[in-house]
PDB file of N, CA, C and O in Angstrom:
ATOM      1  N   ALA A 296      -1.358   2.540 -10.845  1.00  0.00           N
ATOM      2  CA  ALA A 296      -0.181   1.164 -11.057  1.00  0.00           C
ATOM      3  C   ALA A 296      -0.734  -0.702 -11.031  1.00  0.00           C
ATOM      4  O   ALA A 296      -1.769  -0.388 -10.526  1.00  0.00           O
ATOM      5  N   SER A 297      -0.057  -1.114 -12.217  1.00  0.00           N
ATOM      6  CA  SER A 297      -0.908  -2.902 -11.752  1.00  0.00           C
ATOM      7  C   SER A 297       0.105  -3.327 -10.877  1.00  0.00           C
ATOM      8  O   SER A 297       0.812  -2.878 -10.065  1.00  0.00           O
ATOM      9  N   LEU A 298      -0.862  -4.258 -11.031  1.00  0.00           N
ATOM     10  CA  LEU A 298      -1.052  -5.561  -9.502  1.00  0.00           C
ATOM     11  C   LEU A 298       0.379  -5.243  -9.705  1.00  0.00           C
ATOM     12  O   LEU A 298       1.298  -5.674  -8.909  1.00  0.00           O
ATOM     13  N   ALA A 299       1.193  -6.454 -10.741  1.00  0.00           N
ATOM     14  CA  ALA A 299       2.100  -6.589 -10.343  1.00  0.00           C
ATOM     15  C   ALA A 299       3.757  -5.891  -9.892  1.00  0.00           C
ATOM     16  O   ALA A 299       4.308  -5.905  -9.280  1.00  0.00           O
ATOM     17  N   GLN A 300       3.182  -4.211 -10.642  1.00  0.00           N
ATOM     18  CA  GLN A 300       4.096  -3.386 -10.440  1.00  0.00           C
ATOM     19  C   GLN A 300       4.215  -3.015  -8.224  1.00  0.00           C
ATOM     20  O   GLN A 300       4.863  -2.502  -8.192  1.00  0.00           O
ATOM     21  N   ALA A 301       2.855  -3.095  -8.153  1.00  0.00           N
ATOM     22  CA  ALA A 301       2.175  -2.915  -6.820  1.00  0.00           C
ATOM     23  C   ALA A 301       3.864  -3.889  -6.361  1.00  0.00           C
ATOM     24  O   ALA A 301       3.589  -3.461  -5.017  1.00  0.00           O
ATOM     25  N   GLU A 302       3.106  -4.847  -6.725  1.00  0.00           N
ATOM     26  CA  GLU A 302       3.854  -5.787  -5.567  1.00  0.00           C
ATOM     27  C   GLU A 302       5.061  -6.354  -6.002  1.00  0.00           C
ATOM     28  O   GLU A 302       5.914  -6.605  -5.035  1.00  0.00           O
ATOM     29  N   LYS A 303       5.888  -5.369  -6.904  1.00  0.00           N
ATOM     30  CA  LYS A 303       7.425  -5.081  -6.791  1.00  0.00           C
ATOM     31  C   LYS A 303       7.816  -4.055  -5.926  1.00  0.00           C
ATOM     32  O   LYS A 303       8.373  -4.253  -4.766  1.00  0.00           O
ATOM     33  N   GLU A 304       7.108  -3.346  -5.963  1.00  0.00           N
ATOM     34  CA  GLU A 304       6.908  -2.214  -4.881  1.00  0.00           C
ATOM     35  C   GLU A 304       6.939  -2.376  -3.363  1.00  0.00           C
ATOM     36  O   GLU A 304       7.414  -2.122  -2.736  1.00  0.00           O
ATOM     37  N   VAL A 305       5.800  -3.502  -2.792  1.00  0.00           N
ATOM     38  CA  VAL A 305       5.907  -3.701  -1.555  1.00  0.00           C
ATOM     39  C   VAL A 305       7.398  -4.655  -1.618  1.00  0.00           C
ATOM     40  O   VAL A 305       8.016  -4.485  -0.723  1.00  0.00           O
ATOM     41  N   ALA A 306       7.905  -5.569  -2.195  1.00  0.00           N
ATOM     42  CA  ALA A 306       8.981  -6.173  -1.932  1.00  0.00           C
ATOM     43  C   ALA A 306      10.288  -5.581  -1.865  1.00  0.00           C
ATOM     44  O   ALA A 306      10.806  -5.261  -1.544  1.00  0.00           O
ATOM     45  N   ASN A 307      10.660  -4.359  -2.875  1.00  0.00           N
ATOM     46  CA  ASN A 307      11.794  -3.661  -2.603  1.00  0.00           C
ATOM     47  C   ASN A 307      11.219  -2.467  -1.197  1.00  0.00           C
ATOM     48  O   ASN A 307      12.500  -1.994  -0.301  1.00  0.00           O
ATOM     49  N   ALA A 308      10.082  -2.422  -0.395  1.00  0.00           N
ATOM     50  CA  ALA A 308       9.786  -1.591   0.151  1.00  0.00           C
ATOM     51  C   ALA A 308      10.610  -2.066   1.725  1.00  0.00           C
ATOM     52  O   ALA A 308      10.875  -1.918   2.473  1.00  0.00           O
ATOM     53  N   LYS A 309      10.048  -3.448   1.213  1.00  0.00           N
ATOM     54  CA  LYS A 309      10.694  -4.242   2.792  1.00  0.00           C
ATOM     55  C   LYS A 309      11.835  -4.446   2.549  1.00  0.00           C
ATOM     56  O   LYS A 309      12.381  -5.182   3.358  1.00  0.00           O
ATOM     57  N   SER A 310      12.360  -4.567   1.335  1.00  0.00           N
ATOM     58  CA  SER A 310      13.998  -5.319   1.311  1.00  0.00           C
ATOM     59  C   SER A 310      14.220  -3.883   2.282  1.00  0.00           C
ATOM     60  O   SER A 310      15.481  -3.892   2.681  1.00  0.00           O
ATOM     61  N   ASN A 311      14.127  -2.139   2.030  1.00  0.00           N
ATOM     62  CA  ASN A 311      14.468  -1.296   2.444  1.00  0.00           C
ATOM     63  C   ASN A 311      14.006  -1.654   4.149  1.00  0.00           C
ATOM     64  O   ASN A 311      15.291  -0.490   4.895  1.00  0.00           O
ATOM     65  N   LEU A 312      12.842  -1.693   4.755  1.00  0.00           N
ATOM     66  CA  LEU A 312      12.787  -1.594   5.722  1.00  0.00           C
ATOM     67  C   LEU A 312      13.658  -2.969   6.361  1.00  0.00           C
ATOM     68  O   LEU A 312      14.172  -2.526   7.851  1.00  0.00           O
ATOM     69  N   ASP A 313      13.647  -3.803   5.905  1.00  0.00           N
ATOM     70  CA  ASP A 313      14.835  -4.978   6.562  1.00  0.00           C
ATOM     71  C   ASP A 313      16.290  -4.067   6.499  1.00  0.00           C
ATOM     72  O   ASP A 313      16.850  -3.927   7.736  1.00  0.00           O
ATOM     73  N   ARG A 314      17.002  -3.112   5.709  1.00  0.00           N
ATOM     74  CA  ARG A 314      17.905  -2.524   5.162  1.00  0.00           C
ATOM     75  C   ARG A 314      18.051  -1.562   6.686  1.00  0.00           C
ATOM     76  O   ARG A 314      19.279  -1.561   7.248  1.00  0.00           O
ATOM     77  N   THR A 315      16.866  -0.742   6.647  1.00  0.00           N
ATOM     78  CA  THR A 315      17.312   0.281   7.874  1.00  0.00           C
ATOM     79  C   THR A 315      16.808  -0.065   8.991  1.00  0.00           C
ATOM     80  O   THR A 315      17.665   0.523  10.061  1.00  0.00           O
ATOM     81  N   ARG A 316      16.776  -1.350   9.800  1.00  0.00           N
ATOM     82  CA  ARG A 316      15.735  -1.590  10.328  1.00  0.00           C
ATOM     83  C   ARG A 316      17.567  -2.072  10.650  1.00  0.00           C
ATOM     84  O   ARG A 316      17.693  -1.837  12.055  1.00  0.00           O
ATOM     85  N   ARG A 317      18.717  -2.532  10.158  1.00  0.00           N
ATOM     86  CA  ARG A 317      19.684  -3.117  10.656  1.00  0.00           C
ATOM     87  C   ARG A 317      20.862  -2.059  10.758  1.00  0.00           C
ATOM     88  O   ARG A 317      21.349  -2.164  11.385  1.00  0.00           O
ATOM     89  N   LEU A 318      20.248  -0.596   9.688  1.00  0.00           N
ATOM     90  CA  LEU A 318      20.832   0.296  10.622  1.00  0.00           C
ATOM     91  C   LEU A 318      20.174   0.937  11.628  1.00  0.00           C
ATOM     92  O   LEU A 318      20.874   1.663  12.366  1.00  0.00           O
ATOM     93  N   PHE A 319      19.860   0.914  11.348  1.00  0.00           N
ATOM     94  CA  PHE A 319      18.528   1.527  12.964  1.00  0.00           C
ATOM     95  C   PHE A 319      19.150   1.198  13.854  1.00  0.00           C
ATOM     96  O   PHE A 319      19.841   2.226  14.973  1.00  0.00           O
ATOM     97  N   GLU A 320      19.157  -0.610  14.013  1.00  0.00           N
ATOM     98  CA  GLU A 320      19.388  -1.072  15.715  1.00  0.00           C
ATOM     99  C   GLU A 320      20.794  -0.732  15.423  1.00  0.00           C
ATOM    100  O   GLU A 320      21.504  -0.893  16.431  1.00  0.00           O
ATOM    101  N   SER A 321      21.833  -0.645  14.803  1.00  0.00           N
ATOM    102  CA  SER A 321      23.020  -0.038  14.906  1.00  0.00           C
ATOM    103  C   SER A 321      23.624   0.855  15.464  1.00  0.00           C
ATOM    104  O   SER A 321      24.919   1.354  15.474  1.00  0.00           O
ATOM    105  N   GLY A 322      21.867   1.870  15.432  1.00  0.00           N
ATOM    106  CA  GLY A 322      22.716   3.903  15.210  1.00  0.00           C
ATOM    107  C   GLY A 322      23.139   4.206  14.154  1.00  0.00           C
ATOM    108  O   GLY A 322      22.921   5.815  14.224  1.00  0.00           O
ATOM    109  N   ALA A 323      23.136   3.901  12.996  1.00  0.00           N
ATOM    110  CA  ALA A 323      23.411   4.018  12.192  1.00  0.00           C
ATOM    111  C   ALA A 323      22.426   4.846  11.677  1.00  0.00           C
ATOM    112  O   ALA A 323      22.777   6.317  10.803  1.00  0.00           O
ATOM    113  N   VAL A 324      21.227   5.767  11.911  1.00  0.00           N
ATOM    114  CA  VAL A 324      20.168   6.236  11.406  1.00  0.00           C
ATOM    115  C   VAL A 324      19.160   6.186  12.088  1.00  0.00           C
ATOM    116  O   VAL A 324      19.240   5.550  12.908  1.00  0.00           O
ATOM    117  N   PRO A 325      18.576   7.307  12.254  1.00  0.00           N
ATOM    118  CA  PRO A 325      17.501   8.024  13.576  1.00  0.00           C
ATOM    119  C   PRO A 325      16.221   7.079  13.108  1.00  0.00           C
ATOM    120  O   PRO A 325      15.957   6.651  12.029  1.00  0.00           O
ATOM    121  N   ARG A 326      15.689   6.977  13.856  1.00  0.00           N
ATOM    122  CA  ARG A 326      14.450   6.402  14.465  1.00  0.00           C
ATOM    123  C   ARG A 326      12.798   7.219  13.284  1.00  0.00           C
ATOM    124  O   ARG A 326      12.962   6.065  12.457  1.00  0.00           O
ATOM    125  N   SER A 327      13.673   8.026  13.011  1.00  0.00           N
ATOM    126  CA  SER A 327      12.439   8.317  12.108  1.00  0.00           C
ATOM    127  C   SER A 327      12.474   8.091  10.570  1.00  0.00           C
ATOM    128  O   SER A 327      11.902   7.521   9.936  1.00  0.00           O
ATOM    129  N   LYS A 328      14.053   8.050  10.242  1.00  0.00           N
ATOM    130  CA  LYS A 328      14.300   7.322   9.093  1.00  0.00           C
ATOM    131  C   LYS A 328      13.649   5.445   8.963  1.00  0.00           C
ATOM    132  O   LYS A 328      12.950   5.140   7.818  1.00  0.00           O
ATOM    133  N   PHE A 329      14.179   4.417  10.131  1.00  0.00           N
ATOM    134  CA  PHE A 329      13.308   3.645  10.586  1.00  0.00           C
ATOM    135  C   PHE A 329      11.696   3.318  10.331  1.00  0.00           C
ATOM    136  O   PHE A 329      10.842   2.902   9.327  1.00  0.00           O
ATOM    137  N   GLU A 330      11.300   4.565  10.433  1.00  0.00           N
ATOM    138  CA  GLU A 330       9.434   4.683  10.337  1.00  0.00           C
ATOM    139  C   GLU A 330       9.618   4.938   8.710  1.00  0.00           C
ATOM    140  O   GLU A 330       8.287   4.962   8.861  1.00  0.00           O
ATOM    141  N   GLU A 331      10.046   5.573   8.675  1.00  0.00           N
ATOM    142  CA  GLU A 331       9.648   6.213   6.622  1.00  0.00           C
ATOM    143  C   GLU A 331       9.298   4.463   6.415  1.00  0.00           C
ATOM    144  O   GLU A 331       9.097   5.161   5.246  1.00  0.00           O
ATOM    145  N   ALA A 332      10.635   4.195   6.568  1.00  0.00           N
ATOM    146  CA  ALA A 332      10.615   2.361   5.867  1.00  0.00           C
ATOM    147  C   ALA A 332       9.045   1.976   6.192  1.00  0.00           C
ATOM    148  O   ALA A 332       8.711   1.158   5.352  1.00  0.00           O
ATOM    149  N   GLU A 333       8.536   2.025   7.339  1.00  0.00           N
ATOM    150  CA  GLU A 333       8.125   1.667   7.680  1.00  0.00           C
ATOM    151  C   GLU A 333       6.216   1.199   6.709  1.00  0.00           C
ATOM    152  O   GLU A 333       5.800   1.443   6.640  1.00  0.00           O
ATOM    153  N   ASN A 334       6.583   2.824   6.872  1.00  0.00           N
ATOM    154  CA  ASN A 334       5.237   3.591   6.243  1.00  0.00           C
ATOM    155  C   ASN A 334       5.101   3.080   4.874  1.00  0.00           C
ATOM    156  O   ASN A 334       4.481   2.967   3.800  1.00  0.00           O
ATOM    157  N   ALA A 335       6.414   3.355   4.050  1.00  0.00           N
ATOM    158  CA  ALA A 335       6.951   2.799   2.617  1.00  0.00           C
ATOM    159  C   ALA A 335       6.175   1.415   1.888  1.00  0.00           C
ATOM    160  O   ALA A 335       4.980   1.322   1.678  1.00  0.00           O
ATOM    161  N   VAL A 336       6.316   0.512   3.232  1.00  0.00           N
ATOM    162  CA  VAL A 336       5.482  -0.883   3.351  1.00  0.00           C
ATOM    163  C   VAL A 336       4.097  -1.151   3.491  1.00  0.00           C
ATOM    164  O   VAL A 336       3.129  -0.892   2.882  1.00  0.00           O
ATOM    165  N   ARG A 337       3.578   0.168   4.175  1.00  0.00           N
ATOM    166  CA  ARG A 337       2.484   0.171   4.747  1.00  0.00           C
ATOM    167  C   ARG A 337       1.513   0.720   3.841  1.00  0.00           C
ATOM    168  O   ARG A 337       0.531   0.001   2.881  1.00  0.00           O
ATOM    169  N   SER A 338       2.707   1.757   2.688  1.00  0.00           N
ATOM    170  CA  SER A 338       1.926   2.335   1.444  1.00  0.00           C
ATOM    171  C   SER A 338       2.054   1.793   0.827  1.00  0.00           C
ATOM    172  O   SER A 338       0.698   1.301  -0.075  1.00  0.00           O
ATOM    173  N   ALA A 339       2.675   0.851   0.355  1.00  0.00           N
ATOM    174  CA  ALA A 339       2.937  -0.120  -0.765  1.00  0.00           C
ATOM    175  C   ALA A 339       2.040  -1.164  -0.477  1.00  0.00           C
ATOM    176  O   ALA A 339       1.034  -1.503  -1.836  1.00  0.00           O
ATOM    177  N   GLU A 340       1.405  -1.821   0.741  1.00  0.00           N
ATOM    178  CA  GLU A 340       0.478  -3.059   0.786  1.00  0.00           C
ATOM    179  C   GLU A 340      -0.788  -2.261   0.387  1.00  0.00           C
ATOM    180  O   GLU A 340      -1.506  -2.448  -0.409  1.00  0.00           O
ATOM    181  N   VAL A 341      -0.951  -0.679   0.295  1.00  0.00           N
ATOM    182  CA  VAL A 341      -2.643  -1.245   0.684  1.00  0.00           C
ATOM    183  C   VAL A 341      -2.695  -0.262  -1.328  1.00  0.00           C
ATOM    184  O   VAL A 341      -3.818  -0.950  -1.858  1.00  0.00           O
ATOM    185  N   GLN A 342      -1.406   0.140  -2.122  1.00  0.00           N
ATOM    186  CA  GLN A 342      -1.210  -0.088  -2.998  1.00  0.00           C
ATOM    187  C   GLN A 342      -1.593  -1.150  -3.867  1.00  0.00           C
ATOM    188  O   GLN A 342      -2.990  -1.432  -4.977  1.00  0.00           O
ATOM    189  N   VAL A 343      -1.507  -2.629  -3.360  1.00  0.00           N
ATOM    190  CA  VAL A 343      -1.736  -3.790  -3.326  1.00  0.00           C
ATOM    191  C   VAL A 343      -2.674  -4.258  -3.549  1.00  0.00           C
ATOM    192  O   VAL A 343      -3.534  -4.279  -4.605  1.00  0.00           O
ATOM    193  N   ASP A 344      -3.209  -3.817  -3.041  1.00  0.00           N
ATOM    194  CA  ASP A 344      -5.272  -3.519  -2.556  1.00  0.00           C
ATOM    195  C   ASP A 344      -5.766  -3.362  -2.879  1.00  0.00           C
ATOM    196  O   ASP A 344      -6.716  -3.918  -4.265  1.00  0.00           O
ATOM    197  N   ASN A 345      -5.044  -2.023  -3.656  1.00  0.00           N
ATOM    198  CA  ASN A 345      -6.544  -1.143  -4.298  1.00  0.00           C
ATOM    199  C   ASN A 345      -5.767  -1.951  -5.475  1.00  0.00           C
ATOM    200  O   ASN A 345      -7.199  -1.913  -6.154  1.00  0.00           O
ATOM    201  N   ALA A 346      -5.341  -2.405  -6.294  1.00  0.00           N
ATOM    202  CA  ALA A 346      -4.556  -2.857  -7.659  1.00  0.00           C
ATOM    203  C   ALA A 346      -5.484  -4.168  -7.591  1.00  0.00           C
ATOM    204  O   ALA A 346      -6.155  -4.315  -8.454  1.00  0.00           O
ATOM    205  N   ARG A 347      -5.531  -5.253  -6.343  1.00  0.00           N
ATOM    206  CA  ARG A 347      -6.215  -6.733  -6.243  1.00  0.00           C
ATOM    207  C   ARG A 347      -7.499  -5.996  -6.607  1.00  0.00           C
ATOM    208  O   ARG A 347      -8.899  -6.489  -7.475  1.00  0.00           O
ATOM    209  N   ARG A 348      -8.561  -5.184  -6.048  1.00  0.00           N
ATOM    210  CA  ARG A 348      -9.651  -4.301  -5.740  1.00  0.00           C
ATOM    211  C   ARG A 348      -9.709  -4.110  -7.162  1.00  0.00           C
ATOM    212  O   ARG A 348     -10.736  -4.242  -8.598  1.00  0.00           O
ATOM    213  N   GLY A 349      -8.892  -3.574  -8.325  1.00  0.00           N
ATOM    214  CA  GLY A 349      -9.701  -3.197  -9.564  1.00  0.00           C
ATOM    215  C   GLY A 349      -9.302  -4.487 -10.870  1.00  0.00           C
ATOM    216  O   GLY A 349      -9.794  -4.121 -11.324  1.00  0.00           O
ATOM    217  N   VAL A 350      -8.634  -5.215  -9.794  1.00  0.00           N
ATOM    218  CA  VAL A 350      -8.524  -6.173 -11.250  1.00  0.00           C
ATOM    219  C   VAL A 350      -9.928  -7.259 -11.027  1.00  0.00           C
ATOM    220  O   VAL A 350     -10.750  -7.359 -11.757  1.00  0.00           O
ATOM    221  N   LYS A 351     -10.504  -7.346  -9.510  1.00  0.00           N
ATOM    222  CA  LYS A 351     -11.391  -8.257  -9.341  1.00  0.00           C
ATOM    223  C   LYS A 351     -12.399  -7.368 -10.257  1.00  0.00           C
ATOM    224  O   LYS A 351     -13.133  -7.756 -10.562  1.00  0.00           O
ATOM    225  N   LEU A 352     -12.340  -6.227 -10.261  1.00  0.00           N
ATOM    226  CA  LEU A 352     -13.489  -5.024  -9.953  1.00  0.00           C
ATOM    227  C   LEU A 352     -13.874  -5.700 -12.316  1.00  0.00           C
ATOM    228  O   LEU A 352     -14.778  -6.069 -12.601  1.00  0.00           O
ATOM    229  N   MET A 353     -12.770  -5.417 -12.419  1.00  0.00           N
ATOM    230  CA  MET A 353     -12.493  -5.753 -13.982  1.00  0.00           C
ATOM    231  C   MET A 353     -13.112  -6.919 -14.337  1.00  0.00           C
ATOM    232  O   MET A 353     -13.891  -7.696 -15.143  1.00  0.00           O
ATOM    233  N   GLU A 354     -12.487  -8.835 -14.064  1.00  0.00           N
ATOM    234  CA  GLU A 354     -12.944  -9.850 -13.541  1.00  0.00           C
ATOM    235  C   GLU A 354     -14.396  -9.862 -13.833  1.00  0.00           C
ATOM    236  O   GLU A 354     -15.294 -10.245 -14.047  1.00  0.00           O
ATOM    237  N   GLU A 355     -15.542  -9.171 -12.210  1.00  0.00           N
ATOM    238  CA  GLU A 355     -16.041  -9.627 -11.907  1.00  0.00           C
ATOM    239  C   GLU A 355     -17.544  -8.387 -12.286  1.00  0.00           C
ATOM    240  O   GLU A 355     -18.972  -8.658 -11.914  1.00  0.00           O
ATOM    241  N   GLY A 356     -16.787  -7.522 -12.543  1.00  0.00           N
ATOM    242  CA  GLY A 356     -18.069  -5.961 -12.857  1.00  0.00           C
ATOM    243  C   GLY A 356     -18.150  -5.575 -11.258  1.00  0.00           C
ATOM    244  O   GLY A 356     -17.535  -6.562  -9.952  1.00  0.00           O
ATOM    245  N   ALA A 357     -18.938  -4.351 -11.139  1.00  0.00           N
ATOM    246  CA  ALA A 357     -19.069  -3.739  -9.670  1.00  0.00           C
ATOM    247  C   ALA A 357     -19.933  -4.635  -8.907  1.00  0.00           C
ATOM    248  O   ALA A 357     -21.356  -4.670  -9.722  1.00  0.00           O
ATOM    249  N   SER A 358     -19.865  -4.526  -7.426  1.00  0.00           N
ATOM    250  CA  SER A 358     -20.938  -5.105  -6.849  1.00  0.00           C
ATOM    251  C   SER A 358     -21.936  -4.117  -6.302  1.00  0.00           C
ATOM    252  O   SER A 358     -21.588  -3.035  -7.230  1.00  0.00           O
ATOM    253  N   ARG A 359     -23.071  -4.301  -6.067  1.00  0.00           N
ATOM    254  CA  ARG A 359     -23.962  -3.285  -5.804  1.00  0.00           C
ATOM    255  C   ARG A 359     -23.184  -1.978  -4.328  1.00  0.00           C
ATOM    256  O   ARG A 359     -23.458  -1.131  -4.654  1.00  0.00           O
ATOM    257  N   GLU A 360     -22.678  -3.196  -3.615  1.00  0.00           N
ATOM    258  CA  GLU A 360     -21.998  -2.381  -2.986  1.00  0.00           C
ATOM    259  C   GLU A 360     -21.460  -1.049  -3.494  1.00  0.00           C
ATOM    260  O   GLU A 360     -21.106   0.351  -3.345  1.00  0.00           O
ATOM    261  N   ASP A 361     -19.926  -1.589  -4.471  1.00  0.00           N
ATOM    262  CA  ASP A 361     -19.409  -0.729  -5.252  1.00  0.00           C
ATOM    263  C   ASP A 361     -20.356   0.325  -5.528  1.00  0.00           C
ATOM    264  O   ASP A 361     -20.207   1.830  -5.955  1.00  0.00           O
ATOM    265  N   LEU A 362     -21.067  -0.083  -6.307  1.00  0.00           N
ATOM    266  CA  LEU A 362     -21.852   1.117  -7.355  1.00  0.00           C
ATOM    267  C   LEU A 362     -22.603   2.029  -6.252  1.00  0.00           C
ATOM    268  O   LEU A 362     -23.000   3.277  -6.728  1.00  0.00           O
ATOM    269  N   ASP A 363     -23.314   1.441  -4.855  1.00  0.00           N
ATOM    270  CA  ASP A 363     -23.701   2.140  -4.019  1.00  0.00           C
ATOM    271  C   ASP A 363     -22.844   3.446  -2.793  1.00  0.00           C
ATOM    272  O   ASP A 363     -23.242   4.287  -2.834  1.00  0.00           O
ATOM    273  N   MET A 364     -22.239   2.724  -3.528  1.00  0.00           N
ATOM    274  CA  MET A 364     -20.495   3.560  -2.913  1.00  0.00           C
ATOM    275  C   MET A 364     -19.939   5.132  -4.053  1.00  0.00           C
ATOM    276  O   MET A 364     -20.424   6.330  -3.762  1.00  0.00           O
ATOM    277  N   ALA A 365     -20.182   4.747  -4.796  1.00  0.00           N
ATOM    278  CA  ALA A 365     -19.966   5.640  -6.245  1.00  0.00           C
ATOM    279  C   ALA A 365     -21.186   6.244  -6.234  1.00  0.00           C
ATOM    280  O   ALA A 365     -20.922   7.692  -6.327  1.00  0.00           O
ATOM    281  N   GLY A 366     -22.282   6.048  -6.915  1.00  0.00           N
ATOM    282  CA  GLY A 366     -23.426   6.785  -5.768  1.00  0.00           C
ATOM    283  C   GLY A 366     -23.308   8.087  -4.604  1.00  0.00           C
ATOM    284  O   GLY A 366     -23.525   9.109  -5.237  1.00  0.00           O
ATOM    285  N   ALA A 367     -23.025   7.399  -3.269  1.00  0.00           N
ATOM    286  CA  ALA A 367     -22.595   8.663  -3.003  1.00  0.00           C
ATOM    287  C   ALA A 367     -21.435   9.389  -2.589  1.00  0.00           C
ATOM    288  O   ALA A 367     -21.840  10.810  -2.661  1.00  0.00           O
ATOM    289  N   ASN A 368     -20.624   8.652  -3.599  1.00  0.00           N
ATOM    290  CA  ASN A 368     -19.270   9.871  -3.618  1.00  0.00           C
ATOM    291  C   ASN A 368     -19.732  11.067  -4.497  1.00  0.00           C
ATOM    292  O   ASN A 368     -19.556  11.770  -4.873  1.00  0.00           O
ATOM    293  N   GLU A 369     -20.838  10.370  -5.473  1.00  0.00           N
ATOM    294  CA  GLU A 369     -21.321  11.152  -6.637  1.00  0.00           C
ATOM    295  C   GLU A 369     -22.638  12.320  -6.197  1.00  0.00           C
ATOM    296  O   GLU A 369     -21.609  13.567  -6.189  1.00  0.00           O
ATOM    297  N   GLY A 370     -22.928  11.924  -4.841  1.00  0.00           N
ATOM    298  CA  GLY A 370     -24.167  13.027  -4.293  1.00  0.00           C
ATOM    299  C   GLY A 370     -23.323  13.885  -3.765  1.00  0.00           C
ATOM    300  O   GLY A 370     -23.348  14.888  -3.510  1.00  0.00           O
ATOM    301  N   ALA A 371     -22.544  13.529  -2.576  1.00  0.00           N
ATOM    302  CA  ALA A 371     -21.316  14.363  -1.916  1.00  0.00           C
ATOM    303  C   ALA A 371     -20.254  15.411  -2.819  1.00  0.00           C
ATOM    304  O   ALA A 371     -20.069  16.341  -1.945  1.00  0.00           O
ATOM    305  N   ALA A 372     -19.459  14.912  -4.177  1.00  0.00           N
ATOM    306  CA  ALA A 372     -19.408  15.948  -4.867  1.00  0.00           C
ATOM    307  C   ALA A 372     -19.903  16.857  -4.955  1.00  0.00           C
ATOM    308  O   ALA A 372     -19.445  17.844  -5.531  1.00  0.00           O
ATOM    309  N   ARG A 373     -21.769  16.224  -5.805  1.00  0.00           N
ATOM    310  CA  ARG A 373     -22.335  17.415  -6.174  1.00  0.00           C
ATOM    311  C   ARG A 373     -22.956  18.356  -4.699  1.00  0.00           C
ATOM    312  O   ARG A 373     -23.186  19.023  -5.541  1.00  0.00           O
ATOM    313  N   ALA A 374     -22.243  18.085  -3.741  1.00  0.00           N
ATOM    314  CA  ALA A 374     -23.086  19.014  -2.781  1.00  0.00           C
ATOM    315  C   ALA A 374     -22.538  20.412  -2.881  1.00  0.00           C
ATOM    316  O   ALA A 374     -21.166  20.190  -3.053  1.00  0.00           O
TER     317      ALA A 374
END
């Protein structure tokens, strides 16, 4: 997902969390639904972080750490 799309997903997830929190506090939805909404926000925030890293990587090129990690991942995949 693009950075803009990932940021929209965070906004939507936070809006849903606010709605779900109010419903949970009023007893209209179970705790599990509230926790799902919390997890959706966390997941969307991770997607934003990943998209930002992707943008940074495209702008700056790969860092030594990125290259080392890619090499280690490649070696692990071959094992």
